[in-house]
Amino acid sequence: MSPLEIISAVLLAIGSFLVLSGAIGLLRFPDVYSRMHAAGITDTLGAVAILLGLMFLAGWTLVLAKLIMILLFLLLTGPTASHTLGKAAWKSGLQPLTDGREPAGDSGKGAE
Amino acid sequence: MSVLFSHYNYWVVIVLMMIGFYIVIAQGNLVKKLIGLNIFQTSVFILYISAGKVSGGTAPILADGITLYSNPLPHVLILTAIVVGIATTALGLSLIIRIRDTYGSVEEQDVRAAEGNRKQESC
Amino acid sequence: MELLLDISLLSMLVATAIGIAVSRDLLAAVMLSSIYGLLSANFFVTMDAVDVAFTEASVGAGISPLLMFATLAIVGRFERYPHQRALPALLLVVLTGAMLILATLDIPAFGDPNAPAQTHVAPRFINESGTEIGIPNMVTSVLASYRGFDTFGEVTVVFAAVVGVLALLGSSLPAAGRKLPDTLLQASNHRILRIVSKILVAPIMLFALYVQFHGDYGPGGGFQAGVIFAAAIIIYTMLFGLEAAMKVINVTVLRVLAAFGVLLYGSVGLVAMLNGKNFLDYDALAADPVHGQHYGIIVIELGVGITVAAVMMLIYFAFAGRLIDRSHKS
């Protein structure tokens, strides 16, 4: 195996682990906001690691350029989608689960 | 066992088709019926595309060093069917909106009841 | 490995379909149907049908749920009654399914290279299209040239569907002079969403043009490009309001364009006839038949792209106009 292939394999493994952990988190976490945190990892860091791994395999070809464009697109859309989802959840009155203590900031509004 | 591996996707097609069929005949909401029809339609797409797959083949785009391609004909049929499908779905949805305007509901039962009332009045 | 991928994708499809059947919240059902579209697009990629996957991803996961959301905003989100006749329906469905599964045993095994479907016209397309049509993407060759007449019919059906939609909802199309409430359909307080989409709209349009003109060499073509182009305009309309969109887009021009695409397609056929060949026989378009094929395919794909893009936008505007009418009444 060439060094490039080893780097790519490590990145792909990291990416797959992050996607898997995101999926488990999505099923196991208690409320919308923590679940969104799990899903957010999947479509940013997980996807980025997988795409970087593929880029190392692609070499200096047209495929590399396409992968870079996909990466940029994902980095723009993923966080925007998470942000919009979080905003929608907050607007519809869903409160984050806390341990009961009052947080330091001015939260607690927003719920009807 | 070999029958399982050589036919499993046709069986999945039939399961999907039957789920779509069930939604169409058992659920009264017209939008839901349309979603059911879409599931039915997609199952037919999967049937065609599965029939065009050749084991070990690649996508039907000519390239050097490749001799085995999957069948391009089902791809053409389904590609156009998908776009025609969305156009007809849009037509169905606009019919549903007009039904809602006329009867005030998109439930099959309400529409039937309203239609029954109308007939009695005209008698 | 491929088998494992197939089986997991297909089981996810079945799970999603069951989820749709069980859910009484139509909004959730439409969301699930979008996931269903994306999953089937993934499945089409594993089946080597990249062009189909492309179309299904843009239509099944994109435009189709969007139109259903617009409808739900008008007709309401929840089913009112429980399932009727659930038990007889279930019996009928299981019985039909069992008989169909029995019938599948006569179908040749999946992936069999000697199945009848693989041995009749397909070898001709695979072996000859490279020299007869001269473009690498066989799906485009078959779509635009060998089966050009059929595709002409499909484009006409798409056009006829939009005529139907406009006949049903057309009175609510946003006309140039009509004052529209700019608060509706306009997510004015979603600043991040608006900025990101503003950045993305132009690249999406550029990508649509790439898909349109690169369809001879890779996956793509007029159908996909039209849907993607319309999606860019629809995103803009959703975030900045109909009034902003109407400043760049004239609905009358869109109507003319929807018909123009079909006419462009048909006139290529007529030119071929005037040159003494059959309808849609592109050999007649240039001295060298292969060049003629290439010109013909580029022009008719352009016609398909124009019609599909115009039709998708018109349908969306008709639905959006109806939403605005409702908000005026209430």
XYZ file of C-alpha atoms in Angstrom, chain C:
330
model
C -20.472 -6.564 -1.163
C -22.806 -5.172 -3.811
C -25.426 -7.671 -2.687
C -25.182 -6.377 0.882
C -25.592 -2.793 -0.319
C -28.624 -3.731 -2.428
C -30.309 -5.607 0.366
C -29.779 -2.829 2.906
C -31.016 -0.124 0.509
C -34.079 -2.162 -0.430
C -34.947 -2.884 3.199
C -34.639 0.815 4.021
C -37.012 1.510 1.099
C -39.552 -0.961 2.485
C -39.223 0.511 5.989
C -39.776 4.029 4.628
C -42.816 2.908 2.624
C -44.334 1.279 5.719
C -43.639 4.479 7.640
C -45.549 6.440 4.996
C -48.483 4.008 5.124
C -48.744 4.156 8.920
C -48.279 7.893 9.447
C -51.438 9.991 9.783
C -49.455 13.213 9.757
C -49.268 14.066 6.063
C -46.319 16.407 6.563
C -44.307 13.504 7.966
C -45.520 11.268 5.114
C -44.287 13.787 2.537
C -40.908 14.103 4.323
C -40.645 10.307 4.274
C -41.549 10.206 0.588
C -38.653 12.582 -0.043
C -36.343 10.161 1.784
C -37.914 7.375 -0.264
C -36.978 9.213 -3.456
C -33.399 9.695 -2.306
C -33.072 6.029 -1.305
C -34.379 4.835 -4.647
C -31.910 7.178 -6.379
C -29.119 5.480 -4.399
C -30.469 2.116 -5.437
C -30.475 3.176 -9.104
C -26.767 4.061 -8.784
C -25.962 0.557 -7.559
C -27.956 -0.751 -10.557
C -25.687 1.267 -12.946
C -28.575 3.544 -13.930
C -26.768 6.828 -13.239
C -28.971 8.957 -15.501
C -32.108 7.623 -13.845
C -30.635 8.172 -10.387
C -29.868 11.757 -11.323
C -33.460 12.345 -12.434
C -34.970 10.610 -9.414
C -32.768 12.588 -7.006
C -33.866 15.899 -8.505
C -37.522 14.956 -9.017
C -38.391 12.347 -6.367
C -36.404 13.921 -3.554
C -36.678 17.543 -4.668
C -39.545 18.933 -6.706
C -42.207 16.335 -5.895
C -42.180 16.847 -2.068
C -42.066 20.597 -2.650
C -45.329 20.531 -4.630
C -46.890 18.274 -1.993
C -45.876 20.710 0.768
C -47.497 23.524 -1.176
C -50.670 21.422 -1.467
C -50.629 20.572 2.248
C -50.350 24.265 3.096
C -53.680 24.654 1.280
C -55.591 21.492 2.220
C -54.386 20.848 5.773
C -51.844 18.634 7.428
C -53.664 15.790 9.165
C -55.796 12.890 7.979
C -59.202 13.221 9.529
C -60.413 9.632 9.614
C -58.773 6.315 10.515
C -58.162 3.859 7.701
C -61.361 2.549 6.191
C -61.879 -1.122 5.320
C -58.382 -1.812 6.661
C -58.801 -5.562 7.092
C -60.372 -6.460 3.716
C -57.860 -4.184 2.016
C -54.978 -5.896 3.803
C -56.326 -9.315 2.796
C -56.683 -8.274 -0.823
C -53.199 -6.787 -0.857
C -51.553 -9.846 0.705
C -53.382 -12.152 -1.703
C -52.400 -10.113 -4.762
C -48.834 -9.853 -3.526
C -48.555 -13.593 -2.953
C -49.782 -14.336 -6.476
C -47.371 -11.809 -7.973
C -44.465 -13.299 -6.007
C -45.394 -16.739 -7.373
C -45.283 -15.218 -10.843
C -41.799 -13.753 -10.303
C -40.370 -17.258 -10.120
C -40.691 -17.358 -13.912
C -38.655 -14.168 -14.348
C -35.021 -14.843 -15.309
C -32.577 -14.495 -12.426
C -31.523 -10.966 -11.520
C -28.406 -9.820 -13.408
C -28.505 -12.743 -15.851
C -26.659 -11.616 -19.033
C -28.677 -14.098 -21.160
C -32.118 -12.896 -20.070
C -34.431 -11.994 -22.999
C -34.349 -8.331 -21.967
C -30.599 -8.279 -22.555
C -30.445 -10.154 -25.868
C -32.757 -8.319 -28.289
C -32.302 -4.608 -28.990
C -29.819 -3.804 -26.230
C -26.764 -5.327 -27.996
C -27.493 -3.165 -31.024
C -27.525 -0.022 -28.856
C -24.402 -1.066 -26.957
C -22.347 -2.141 -29.973
C -23.448 0.302 -32.660
C -24.313 3.582 -30.921
C -20.629 4.522 -30.652
C -20.201 4.520 -34.438
C -23.756 5.454 -35.495
C -24.392 8.327 -33.086
C -20.859 9.020 -31.950
C -21.456 10.065 -28.354
C -20.332 8.104 -25.294
C -23.531 8.227 -23.225
C -25.711 5.444 -24.602
C -28.715 6.569 -22.583
C -28.640 9.923 -24.386
C -28.185 8.190 -27.763
C -31.200 5.975 -27.189
C -33.295 8.720 -25.590
C -32.653 11.408 -28.172
C -32.025 9.481 -31.368
C -33.107 5.833 -31.502
C -36.229 6.536 -29.477
C -36.507 10.213 -30.360
C -40.138 9.859 -31.404
C -41.052 8.347 -28.024
C -39.254 11.134 -26.162
C -41.137 13.682 -28.278
C -44.323 12.080 -26.987
C -43.119 12.287 -23.384
C -42.279 15.990 -23.723
C -45.723 16.555 -25.170
C -47.254 14.776 -22.163
C -45.309 17.060 -19.795
C -46.584 20.064 -21.756
C -50.152 18.713 -21.708
C -49.918 18.234 -17.932
C -49.004 21.874 -17.400
C -51.887 22.908 -19.637
C -54.120 20.888 -17.313
C -52.638 22.430 -14.170
C -53.078 25.931 -15.553
C -56.647 25.156 -16.601
C -57.394 24.071 -13.010
C -55.405 26.674 -11.063
C -54.420 29.160 -13.731
C -56.608 32.036 -12.597
C -54.357 32.420 -9.569
C -51.129 32.779 -11.533
C -49.329 35.872 -10.334
C -49.735 38.421 -13.113
C -47.489 41.380 -13.645
C -49.810 44.073 -12.323
C -51.277 42.217 -9.341
C -50.089 43.365 -5.941
C -48.803 40.450 -3.922
C -48.395 40.362 -0.156
C -44.645 40.181 0.299
C -44.837 38.703 3.773
C -46.140 35.381 2.552
C -43.740 32.681 1.393
C -40.959 34.953 2.445
C -38.789 33.776 5.297
C -37.750 37.333 6.015
C -36.160 36.611 9.384
C -34.063 33.679 8.185
C -31.021 35.756 7.428
C -28.510 32.878 7.283
C -30.782 30.817 5.037
C -31.278 33.756 2.685
C -27.586 34.589 2.408
C -26.550 30.984 1.812
C -29.229 30.477 -0.841
C -28.283 33.720 -2.523
C -24.738 32.364 -2.807
C -26.006 29.024 -4.111
C -28.638 30.052 -6.667
C -26.136 31.087 -9.341
C -23.941 27.947 -9.047
C -27.069 25.773 -9.217
C -28.089 27.455 -12.491
C -24.565 27.030 -13.840
C -24.674 23.378 -12.841
C -27.982 23.006 -14.690
C -26.342 24.337 -17.857
C -23.423 21.934 -17.350
C -25.848 19.024 -17.003
C -27.695 20.211 -20.110
C -24.681 20.402 -22.411
C -22.542 17.672 -20.893
C -25.353 15.112 -21.195
C -23.770 13.610 -24.329
C -20.612 12.642 -22.465
C -21.742 11.900 -18.929
C -24.947 11.427 -17.003
C -27.364 14.267 -17.626
C -29.523 15.800 -20.318
C -32.481 18.050 -20.859
C -34.852 16.433 -18.358
C -32.447 16.676 -15.417
C -31.162 20.108 -16.393
C -34.682 21.524 -16.678
C -35.634 20.295 -13.224
C -32.402 21.615 -11.649
C -32.776 25.022 -13.297
C -36.368 25.278 -12.102
C -35.235 24.265 -8.595
C -32.856 27.238 -8.456
C -35.677 29.662 -9.320
C -38.046 27.950 -6.881
C -35.525 28.266 -4.005
C -35.211 31.959 -4.772
C -38.985 32.391 -4.858
C -39.461 30.573 -1.560
C -36.977 32.767 0.283
C -37.421 36.171 -1.307
C -41.112 36.121 -2.113
C -43.093 35.906 -5.319
C -42.875 39.608 -5.963
C -39.073 39.528 -6.090
C -39.206 36.530 -8.438
C -41.748 38.225 -10.697
C -39.265 41.042 -11.301
C -37.026 38.646 -13.241
C -39.569 36.160 -14.534
C -42.543 36.878 -16.699
C -45.216 34.193 -16.478
C -46.416 34.870 -20.014
C -42.897 34.351 -21.340
C -42.710 31.098 -19.349
C -45.924 29.880 -20.993
C -44.523 30.669 -24.413
C -41.239 28.936 -23.535
C -43.066 25.780 -22.394
C -44.609 25.511 -25.850
C -41.447 26.693 -27.615
C -39.396 23.711 -26.322
C -41.888 21.214 -27.773
C -42.009 23.141 -31.056
C -38.205 23.256 -31.243
C -38.119 19.479 -30.815
C -40.771 18.955 -33.472
C -39.201 21.383 -35.939
C -35.940 19.406 -35.873
C -38.034 16.485 -37.078
C -39.588 18.635 -39.805
C -36.170 19.859 -40.984
C -35.107 16.226 -41.300
C -38.243 15.569 -43.393
C -37.558 18.597 -45.628
C -34.091 17.164 -46.270
C -35.679 13.998 -47.564
C -35.326 11.653 -44.593
C -37.789 10.388 -41.995
C -39.212 12.514 -39.161
C -36.514 13.016 -36.475
C -33.848 11.236 -38.547
C -30.912 13.472 -37.699
C -28.657 11.939 -40.386
C -30.203 14.495 -42.711
C -29.048 17.523 -40.718
C -25.438 17.567 -41.957
C -23.339 16.088 -44.729
C -21.726 13.673 -42.290
C -24.459 11.564 -40.614
C -22.548 11.415 -37.291
C -22.319 15.227 -37.195
C -25.991 15.399 -38.077
C -26.839 13.111 -35.167
C -24.828 15.294 -32.829
C -26.517 18.538 -33.958
C -29.934 16.925 -33.700
C -29.313 15.633 -30.196
C -28.027 18.989 -28.914
C -31.048 20.866 -30.294
C -33.712 18.454 -29.099
C -32.105 18.186 -25.638
C -32.249 21.964 -25.503
C -35.936 21.817 -26.421
C -36.565 19.239 -23.683
C -34.645 21.349 -21.149
C -36.555 24.544 -21.978
C -39.955 22.835 -21.781
C -39.230 20.963 -18.549
C -37.778 24.032 -16.787
C -40.671 26.258 -17.871
C -43.258 23.621 -16.917
C -41.810 23.061 -13.431
C -41.683 26.809 -12.727
C -45.211 27.352 -14.038
C -46.560 24.550 -11.859
C -44.833 25.952 -8.776
C -46.055 29.492 -9.471
C -49.611 28.226 -9.961
C -49.507 26.513 -6.549
C -47.875 29.514 -4.868
C -50.442 31.862 -6.425
C -53.230 29.700 -5.029
C -51.674 29.937 -1.549
C -51.658 33.726 -1.809
C -55.302 33.764 -2.928
C -56.233 31.817 0.181
C -54.406 34.219 2.455
C -56.292 37.107 0.836
C -59.655 35.460 1.472
C -59.034 34.563 5.113
